[in-house]
mmCIF file of N, CA and C in Angstrom:
data_model
loop_
_atom_site.group_PDB
_atom_site.id
_atom_site.type_symbol
_atom_site.label_atom_id
_atom_site.label_comp_id
_atom_site.label_asym_id
_atom_site.label_seq_id
_atom_site.Cartn_x
_atom_site.Cartn_y
_atom_site.Cartn_z
ATOM 1 N N MET J 379 -9.153 4.193 -1.204
ATOM 2 C CA MET J 379 -9.622 3.605 -2.447
ATOM 3 C C MET J 379 -8.944 4.270 -3.646
ATOM 4 N N ILE J 380 -8.799 5.589 -3.568
ATOM 5 C CA ILE J 380 -8.169 6.308 -4.668
ATOM 6 C C ILE J 380 -6.708 5.896 -4.796
ATOM 7 N N LEU J 381 -6.058 5.668 -3.642
ATOM 8 C CA LEU J 381 -4.657 5.259 -3.662
ATOM 9 C C LEU J 381 -4.488 3.886 -4.309
ATOM 10 N N ILE J 382 -5.437 3.001 -4.080
ATOM 11 C CA ILE J 382 -5.381 1.665 -4.690
ATOM 12 C C ILE J 382 -5.567 1.761 -6.201
ATOM 13 N N LEU J 383 -6.520 2.578 -6.647
ATOM 14 C CA LEU J 383 -6.724 2.753 -8.087
ATOM 15 C C LEU J 383 -5.508 3.399 -8.742
ATOM 16 N N PHE J 384 -4.916 4.375 -8.054
ATOM 17 C CA PHE J 384 -3.697 4.994 -8.573
ATOM 18 C C PHE J 384 -2.574 3.970 -8.655
ATOM 19 N N GLY J 385 -2.470 3.102 -7.658
ATOM 20 C CA GLY J 385 -1.450 2.049 -7.667
ATOM 21 C C GLY J 385 -1.654 1.068 -8.805
ATOM 22 N N LEU J 386 -2.903 0.713 -9.080
ATOM 23 C CA LEU J 386 -3.184 -0.195 -10.201
ATOM 24 C C LEU J 386 -2.820 0.442 -11.539
ATOM 25 N N LEU J 387 -3.183 1.713 -11.705
ATOM 26 C CA LEU J 387 -2.827 2.418 -12.932
ATOM 27 C C LEU J 387 -1.311 2.521 -13.077
ATOM 28 N N LEU J 388 -0.646 2.841 -11.991
ATOM 29 C CA LEU J 388 0.810 2.965 -12.009
ATOM 30 C C LEU J 388 1.482 1.624 -12.292
ATOM 31 N N SER J 389 0.941 0.542 -11.745
ATOM 32 C CA SER J 389 1.528 -0.775 -12.017
ATOM 33 C C SER J 389 1.327 -1.181 -13.477
ATOM 34 N N PHE J 390 0.179 -0.823 -14.049
ATOM 35 C CA PHE J 390 -0.068 -1.106 -15.467
ATOM 36 C C PHE J 390 0.934 -0.358 -16.340
ATOM 37 N N ILE J 391 1.155 0.910 -16.050
ATOM 38 C CA ILE J 391 2.124 1.713 -16.807
ATOM 39 C C ILE J 391 3.529 1.163 -16.617
ATOM 40 N N THR J 392 3.859 0.737 -15.393
ATOM 41 C CA THR J 392 5.186 0.199 -15.118
ATOM 42 C C THR J 392 5.436 -1.096 -15.879
ATOM 43 N N VAL J 393 4.441 -1.943 -15.978
ATOM 44 C CA VAL J 393 4.599 -3.197 -16.741
ATOM 45 C C VAL J 393 4.832 -2.890 -18.218
ATOM 46 N N ILE J 394 4.109 -1.908 -18.741
ATOM 47 C CA ILE J 394 4.312 -1.529 -20.145
ATOM 48 C C ILE J 394 5.731 -0.979 -20.336
ATOM 49 N N LEU J 395 6.170 -0.125 -19.397
ATOM 50 C CA LEU J 395 7.536 0.404 -19.480
ATOM 51 C C LEU J 395 8.576 -0.709 -19.377
ATOM 52 N N LEU J 396 8.304 -1.717 -18.554
ATOM 53 C CA LEU J 396 9.232 -2.843 -18.426
ATOM 54 C C LEU J 396 9.341 -3.621 -19.724
ATOM 55 N N LEU J 397 8.222 -3.846 -20.379
ATOM 56 C CA LEU J 397 8.258 -4.557 -21.664
ATOM 57 C C LEU J 397 9.031 -3.761 -22.715
ATOM 58 N N ILE J 398 8.792 -2.451 -22.747
ATOM 59 C CA ILE J 398 9.532 -1.601 -23.690
ATOM 60 C C ILE J 398 11.015 -1.610 -23.359
ATOM 61 N N LEU J 399 11.342 -1.554 -22.060
ATOM 62 C CA LEU J 399 12.737 -1.570 -21.643
ATOM 63 C C LEU J 399 13.423 -2.867 -22.060
ATOM 64 N N CYS J 400 12.754 -3.977 -21.871
ATOM 65 C CA CYS J 400 13.352 -5.269 -22.258
ATOM 66 C C CYS J 400 13.626 -5.335 -23.750
ATOM 67 N N THR J 401 12.683 -4.871 -24.552
ATOM 68 C CA THR J 401 12.906 -4.901 -25.999
ATOM 69 C C THR J 401 14.027 -3.947 -26.402
ATOM 70 N N ARG J 402 14.087 -2.781 -25.762
ATOM 71 C CA ARG J 402 15.168 -1.834 -26.104
ATOM 72 C C ARG J 402 16.530 -2.342 -25.651
ATOM 73 N N ILE J 403 16.580 -3.059 -24.532
ATOM 74 C CA ILE J 403 17.849 -3.640 -24.092
ATOM 75 C C ILE J 403 18.320 -4.695 -25.088
ATOM 76 N N ILE J 404 17.397 -5.530 -25.545
ATOM 77 C CA ILE J 404 17.753 -6.553 -26.536
ATOM 78 C C ILE J 404 18.228 -5.900 -27.828
ATOM 79 N N VAL J 405 17.524 -4.858 -28.273
ATOM 80 C CA VAL J 405 17.922 -4.160 -29.499
ATOM 81 C C VAL J 405 19.276 -3.489 -29.313
ATOM 82 N N SER J 406 19.513 -2.896 -28.126
ATOM 83 C CA SER J 406 20.789 -2.221 -27.901
ATOM 84 C C SER J 406 21.956 -3.210 -27.853
ATOM 85 N N LEU J 407 21.690 -4.418 -27.378
ATOM 86 C CA LEU J 407 22.751 -5.430 -27.368
ATOM 87 C C LEU J 407 23.032 -5.975 -28.763
ATOM 88 N N ILE J 408 21.991 -6.152 -29.556
ATOM 89 C CA ILE J 408 22.161 -6.713 -30.897
ATOM 90 C C ILE J 408 22.782 -5.686 -31.851
ATOM 91 N N LYS J 409 22.271 -4.461 -31.832
ATOM 92 C CA LYS J 409 22.721 -3.449 -32.795
ATOM 93 C C LYS J 409 23.803 -2.534 -32.243
ATOM 94 N N LYS J 410 24.290 -2.820 -31.034
ATOM 95 C CA LYS J 410 25.356 -2.029 -30.406
ATOM 96 C C LYS J 410 24.965 -0.555 -30.243
ATOM 97 N N LYS J 411 23.708 -0.316 -29.867
ATOM 98 C CA LYS J 411 23.239 1.045 -29.607
ATOM 99 C C LYS J 411 23.451 1.355 -28.120
ATOM 100 N N PRO J 412 23.362 2.636 -27.747
ATOM 101 C CA PRO J 412 23.543 2.974 -26.325
ATOM 102 C C PRO J 412 22.412 2.419 -25.456
ATOM 103 N N PHE J 413 22.749 2.166 -24.201
ATOM 104 C CA PHE J 413 21.798 1.597 -23.241
ATOM 105 C C PHE J 413 20.719 2.635 -22.909
ATOM 106 N N PRO J 414 19.439 2.244 -22.859
ATOM 107 C CA PRO J 414 18.345 3.198 -22.575
ATOM 108 C C PRO J 414 18.273 3.555 -21.079
ATOM 109 N N LYS J 415 19.089 4.523 -20.640
ATOM 110 C CA LYS J 415 19.179 4.869 -19.223
ATOM 111 C C LYS J 415 17.919 5.555 -18.703
ATOM 112 N N ARG J 416 17.354 6.451 -19.488
ATOM 113 C CA ARG J 416 16.143 7.170 -19.035
ATOM 114 C C ARG J 416 14.971 6.213 -18.834
ATOM 115 N N LEU J 417 14.831 5.280 -19.732
ATOM 116 C CA LEU J 417 13.752 4.302 -19.620
ATOM 117 C C LEU J 417 13.962 3.399 -18.404
ATOM 118 N N LEU J 418 15.209 3.059 -18.135
ATOM 119 C CA LEU J 418 15.514 2.265 -16.940
ATOM 120 C C LEU J 418 15.158 3.038 -15.669
ATOM 121 N N ILE J 419 15.488 4.310 -15.623
ATOM 122 C CA ILE J 419 15.165 5.136 -14.454
ATOM 123 C C ILE J 419 13.657 5.270 -14.287
ATOM 124 N N ALA J 420 12.930 5.465 -15.379
ATOM 125 C CA ALA J 420 11.475 5.576 -15.307
ATOM 126 C C ALA J 420 10.841 4.275 -14.821
ATOM 127 N N THR J 421 11.339 3.154 -15.304
ATOM 128 C CA THR J 421 10.796 1.851 -14.896
ATOM 129 C C THR J 421 11.089 1.570 -13.429
ATOM 130 N N LEU J 422 12.306 1.844 -12.993
ATOM 131 C CA LEU J 422 12.651 1.632 -11.584
ATOM 132 C C LEU J 422 11.859 2.561 -10.664
ATOM 133 N N SER J 423 11.621 3.785 -11.113
ATOM 134 C CA SER J 423 10.798 4.708 -10.323
ATOM 135 C C SER J 423 9.367 4.180 -10.178
ATOM 136 N N GLY J 424 8.848 3.613 -11.256
ATOM 137 C CA GLY J 424 7.515 3.016 -11.191
ATOM 138 C C GLY J 424 7.460 1.859 -10.219
ATOM 139 N N PHE J 425 8.484 1.012 -10.228
ATOM 140 C CA PHE J 425 8.535 -0.105 -9.283
ATOM 141 C C PHE J 425 8.596 0.384 -7.841
ATOM 142 N N VAL J 426 9.384 1.415 -7.603
ATOM 143 C CA VAL J 426 9.500 1.960 -6.243
ATOM 144 C C VAL J 426 8.161 2.531 -5.786
ATOM 145 N N LEU J 427 7.478 3.275 -6.650
ATOM 146 C CA LEU J 427 6.186 3.850 -6.271
ATOM 147 C C LEU J 427 5.119 2.777 -6.033
ATOM 148 N N VAL J 428 5.057 1.792 -6.916
ATOM 149 C CA VAL J 428 4.062 0.727 -6.758
ATOM 150 C C VAL J 428 4.321 -0.079 -5.485
ATOM 151 N N SER J 429 5.587 -0.408 -5.223
ATOM 152 C CA SER J 429 5.882 -1.176 -4.011
ATOM 153 C C SER J 429 5.646 -0.335 -2.755
ATOM 154 N N SER J 430 5.874 0.975 -2.817
ATOM 155 C CA SER J 430 5.586 1.837 -1.668
ATOM 156 C C SER J 430 4.091 1.889 -1.371
ATOM 157 N N ILE J 431 3.287 1.997 -2.418
ATOM 158 C CA ILE J 431 1.833 2.007 -2.222
ATOM 159 C C ILE J 431 1.374 0.669 -1.661
ATOM 160 N N TYR J 432 1.916 -0.434 -2.167
ATOM 161 C CA TYR J 432 1.546 -1.758 -1.668
ATOM 162 C C TYR J 432 1.911 -1.919 -0.187
ATOM 163 N N ILE J 433 3.118 -1.509 0.172
ATOM 164 C CA ILE J 433 3.558 -1.620 1.572
ATOM 165 C C ILE J 433 2.692 -0.751 2.472
ATOM 166 N N TYR J 434 2.373 0.448 2.038
ATOM 167 C CA TYR J 434 1.533 1.340 2.842
ATOM 168 C C TYR J 434 0.144 0.749 3.048
ATOM 169 N N GLU J 435 -0.465 0.263 1.975
ATOM 170 C CA GLU J 435 -1.825 -0.274 2.089
ATOM 171 C C GLU J 435 -1.868 -1.583 2.880
ATOM 172 N N THR J 436 -0.801 -2.364 2.844
ATOM 173 C CA THR J 436 -0.801 -3.661 3.496
ATOM 174 C C THR J 436 -0.394 -3.588 4.962
ATOM 175 N N TYR J 437 0.631 -2.828 5.267
ATOM 176 C CA TYR J 437 1.235 -2.912 6.591
ATOM 177 C C TYR J 437 0.986 -1.721 7.513
ATOM 178 N N PHE J 438 0.408 -0.648 7.025
ATOM 179 C CA PHE J 438 0.145 0.501 7.882
ATOM 180 C C PHE J 438 -1.333 0.604 8.158
ATOM 181 N N PHE J 439 -1.667 0.788 9.441
ATOM 182 C CA PHE J 439 -3.059 0.867 9.860
ATOM 183 C C PHE J 439 -3.562 2.287 9.678
ATOM 184 N N THR J 440 -4.675 2.431 9.004
ATOM 185 C CA THR J 440 -5.296 3.743 8.888
ATOM 186 C C THR J 440 -6.642 3.699 9.591
ATOM 187 N N PHE J 441 -6.949 4.744 10.300
ATOM 188 C CA PHE J 441 -8.182 4.780 11.070
ATOM 189 C C PHE J 441 -9.407 4.948 10.194
ATOM 190 N N SER J 442 -9.239 5.238 8.944
ATOM 191 C CA SER J 442 -10.388 5.359 8.050
ATOM 192 C C SER J 442 -10.993 3.987 7.737
ATOM 193 N N ASP J 443 -10.260 2.905 8.012
ATOM 194 C CA ASP J 443 -10.780 1.563 7.751
ATOM 195 C C ASP J 443 -11.704 1.047 8.852
ATOM 196 N N ILE J 444 -11.814 1.758 9.951
ATOM 197 C CA ILE J 444 -12.624 1.301 11.073
ATOM 198 C C ILE J 444 -14.098 1.513 10.764
ATOM 199 N N ASP J 445 -14.901 0.487 11.019
ATOM 200 C CA ASP J 445 -16.347 0.599 10.886
ATOM 201 C C ASP J 445 -16.877 1.198 12.183
ATOM 202 N N ARG J 446 -17.200 2.460 12.166
ATOM 203 C CA ARG J 446 -17.591 3.186 13.373
ATOM 204 C C ARG J 446 -18.949 2.727 13.926
ATOM 205 N N GLU J 447 -19.790 2.158 13.076
ATOM 206 C CA GLU J 447 -21.124 1.762 13.519
ATOM 207 C C GLU J 447 -21.121 0.488 14.362
ATOM 208 N N SER J 448 -20.112 -0.364 14.184
ATOM 209 C CA SER J 448 -20.111 -1.633 14.906
ATOM 210 C C SER J 448 -19.069 -1.658 16.023
ATOM 211 N N THR J 449 -18.728 -0.510 16.594
ATOM 212 C CA THR J 449 -17.787 -0.475 17.709
ATOM 213 C C THR J 449 -18.531 -0.201 19.004
ATOM 214 N N GLN J 450 -17.982 -0.702 20.080
ATOM 215 C CA GLN J 450 -18.531 -0.413 21.405
ATOM 216 C C GLN J 450 -17.385 -0.013 22.316
ATOM 217 N N LYS J 451 -17.674 0.834 23.269
ATOM 218 C CA LYS J 451 -16.652 1.348 24.161
ATOM 219 C C LYS J 451 -16.273 0.288 25.187
ATOM 220 N N GLY J 452 -14.989 0.140 25.396
ATOM 221 C CA GLY J 452 -14.473 -0.817 26.364
ATOM 222 C C GLY J 452 -14.242 -0.154 27.706
ATOM 223 N N PRO J 453 -13.522 -0.851 28.586
ATOM 224 C CA PRO J 453 -13.257 -0.268 29.900
ATOM 225 C C PRO J 453 -12.294 0.911 29.778
ATOM 226 N N GLY J 454 -12.429 1.843 30.654
ATOM 227 C CA GLY J 454 -11.482 2.946 30.608
ATOM 228 C C GLY J 454 -12.134 4.245 30.980
ATOM 229 N N PRO J 455 -11.455 5.295 30.902
ATOM 230 C CA PRO J 455 -10.108 5.432 30.386
ATOM 231 C C PRO J 455 -9.052 4.914 31.360
ATOM 232 N N LEU J 456 -7.974 4.372 30.803
ATOM 233 C CA LEU J 456 -6.853 3.902 31.595
ATOM 234 C C LEU J 456 -5.821 5.023 31.681
ATOM 235 N N ILE J 457 -5.338 5.275 32.877
ATOM 236 C CA ILE J 457 -4.389 6.361 33.080
ATOM 237 C C ILE J 457 -2.980 5.779 33.139
ATOM 238 N N SER J 458 -2.031 6.479 32.504
ATOM 239 C CA SER J 458 -0.640 6.023 32.501
ATOM 240 C C SER J 458 -0.055 6.151 33.901
ATOM 241 N N PRO J 459 1.042 5.437 34.203
ATOM 242 C CA PRO J 459 1.634 5.497 35.545
ATOM 243 C C PRO J 459 2.034 6.907 35.974
ATOM 244 N N THR J 460 2.427 7.726 35.029
ATOM 245 C CA THR J 460 2.806 9.100 35.387
ATOM 246 C C THR J 460 1.608 10.031 35.418
ATOM 247 N N GLY J 461 0.491 9.595 34.890
ATOM 248 C CA GLY J 461 -0.715 10.416 34.856
ATOM 249 C C GLY J 461 -0.734 11.388 33.698
ATOM 250 N N ALA J 462 0.228 11.286 32.809
ATOM 251 C CA ALA J 462 0.316 12.227 31.698
ATOM 252 C C ALA J 462 -0.622 11.857 30.548
ATOM 253 N N TYR J 463 -0.951 10.573 30.409
ATOM 254 C CA TYR J 463 -1.743 10.123 29.267
ATOM 255 C C TYR J 463 -2.910 9.268 29.744
ATOM 256 N N THR J 464 -3.949 9.256 28.940
ATOM 257 C CA THR J 464 -5.069 8.344 29.164
ATOM 258 C C THR J 464 -5.341 7.589 27.865
ATOM 259 N N ALA J 465 -5.863 6.391 28.016
ATOM 260 C CA ALA J 465 -6.156 5.564 26.842
ATOM 261 C C ALA J 465 -7.574 5.025 26.953
ATOM 262 N N ASN J 466 -8.284 5.031 25.849
ATOM 263 C CA ASN J 466 -9.622 4.463 25.772
ATOM 264 C C ASN J 466 -9.581 3.231 24.885
ATOM 265 N N ALA J 467 -10.363 2.233 25.220
ATOM 266 C CA ALA J 467 -10.423 1.006 24.426
ATOM 267 C C ALA J 467 -11.773 0.935 23.723
ATOM 268 N N TYR J 468 -11.735 0.522 22.479
ATOM 269 C CA TYR J 468 -12.944 0.316 21.695
ATOM 270 C C TYR J 468 -12.886 -1.074 21.091
ATOM 271 N N TYR J 469 -14.021 -1.749 21.058
ATOM 272 C CA TYR J 469 -14.091 -3.103 20.520
ATOM 273 C C TYR J 469 -14.979 -3.107 19.298
ATOM 274 N N ASP J 470 -14.605 -3.934 18.349
ATOM 275 C CA ASP J 470 -15.434 -4.132 17.175
ATOM 276 C C ASP J 470 -16.533 -5.115 17.566
ATOM 277 N N TYR J 471 -17.759 -4.679 17.512
ATOM 278 C CA TYR J 471 -18.891 -5.476 17.961
ATOM 279 C C TYR J 471 -19.013 -6.765 17.169
ATOM 280 N N MET J 472 -18.760 -6.724 15.855
ATOM 281 C CA MET J 472 -18.889 -7.928 15.031
ATOM 282 C C MET J 472 -17.837 -8.966 15.404
ATOM 283 N N VAL J 473 -16.616 -8.556 15.708
ATOM 284 C CA VAL J 473 -15.571 -9.489 16.069
ATOM 285 C C VAL J 473 -15.881 -10.115 17.421
ATOM 286 N N VAL J 474 -16.338 -9.316 18.373
ATOM 287 C CA VAL J 474 -16.690 -9.851 19.695
ATOM 288 C C VAL J 474 -17.844 -10.822 19.572
ATOM 289 N N GLN J 475 -18.820 -10.516 18.757
ATOM 290 C CA GLN J 475 -19.975 -11.389 18.568
ATOM 291 C C GLN J 475 -19.558 -12.717 17.934
ATOM 292 N N GLN J 476 -18.663 -12.689 16.966
ATOM 293 C CA GLN J 476 -18.196 -13.910 16.333
ATOM 294 C C GLN J 476 -17.367 -14.745 17.309
ATOM 295 N N ALA J 477 -16.592 -14.103 18.170
ATOM 296 C CA ALA J 477 -15.783 -14.830 19.131
ATOM 297 C C ALA J 477 -16.656 -15.549 20.145
ATOM 298 N N VAL J 478 -17.769 -14.937 20.511
ATOM 299 C CA VAL J 478 -18.678 -15.571 21.455
ATOM 300 C C VAL J 478 -19.343 -16.777 20.813
ATOM 301 N N LEU J 479 -19.670 -16.703 19.534
ATOM 302 C CA LEU J 479 -20.322 -17.814 18.859
ATOM 303 C C LEU J 479 -19.410 -19.012 18.679
ATOM 304 N N ILE J 480 -18.129 -18.796 18.584
ATOM 305 C CA ILE J 480 -17.183 -19.899 18.405
ATOM 306 C C ILE J 480 -17.003 -20.581 19.721
#
């Protein structure tokens, strides 16, 4: 949750930096001033951080999202062919219940 709030704050700051960058680019083209390189680097860094947070929150599974109260133990443990590893299965009780109702 904290990472999402940090991402929202960072995206807000990045949008403001982008607007400032666009106006400074227009001013630099009209008045022949030097290109704002530091502002461009800061804006691109913000985009990279915001997109990294978005990709992490969307595509990576974190075990903190599991509702521990509605899980039930499945069959197992299953032993690997070499016997080096074992695996346990857990089912989300709410998902299984909804699947039965359908």
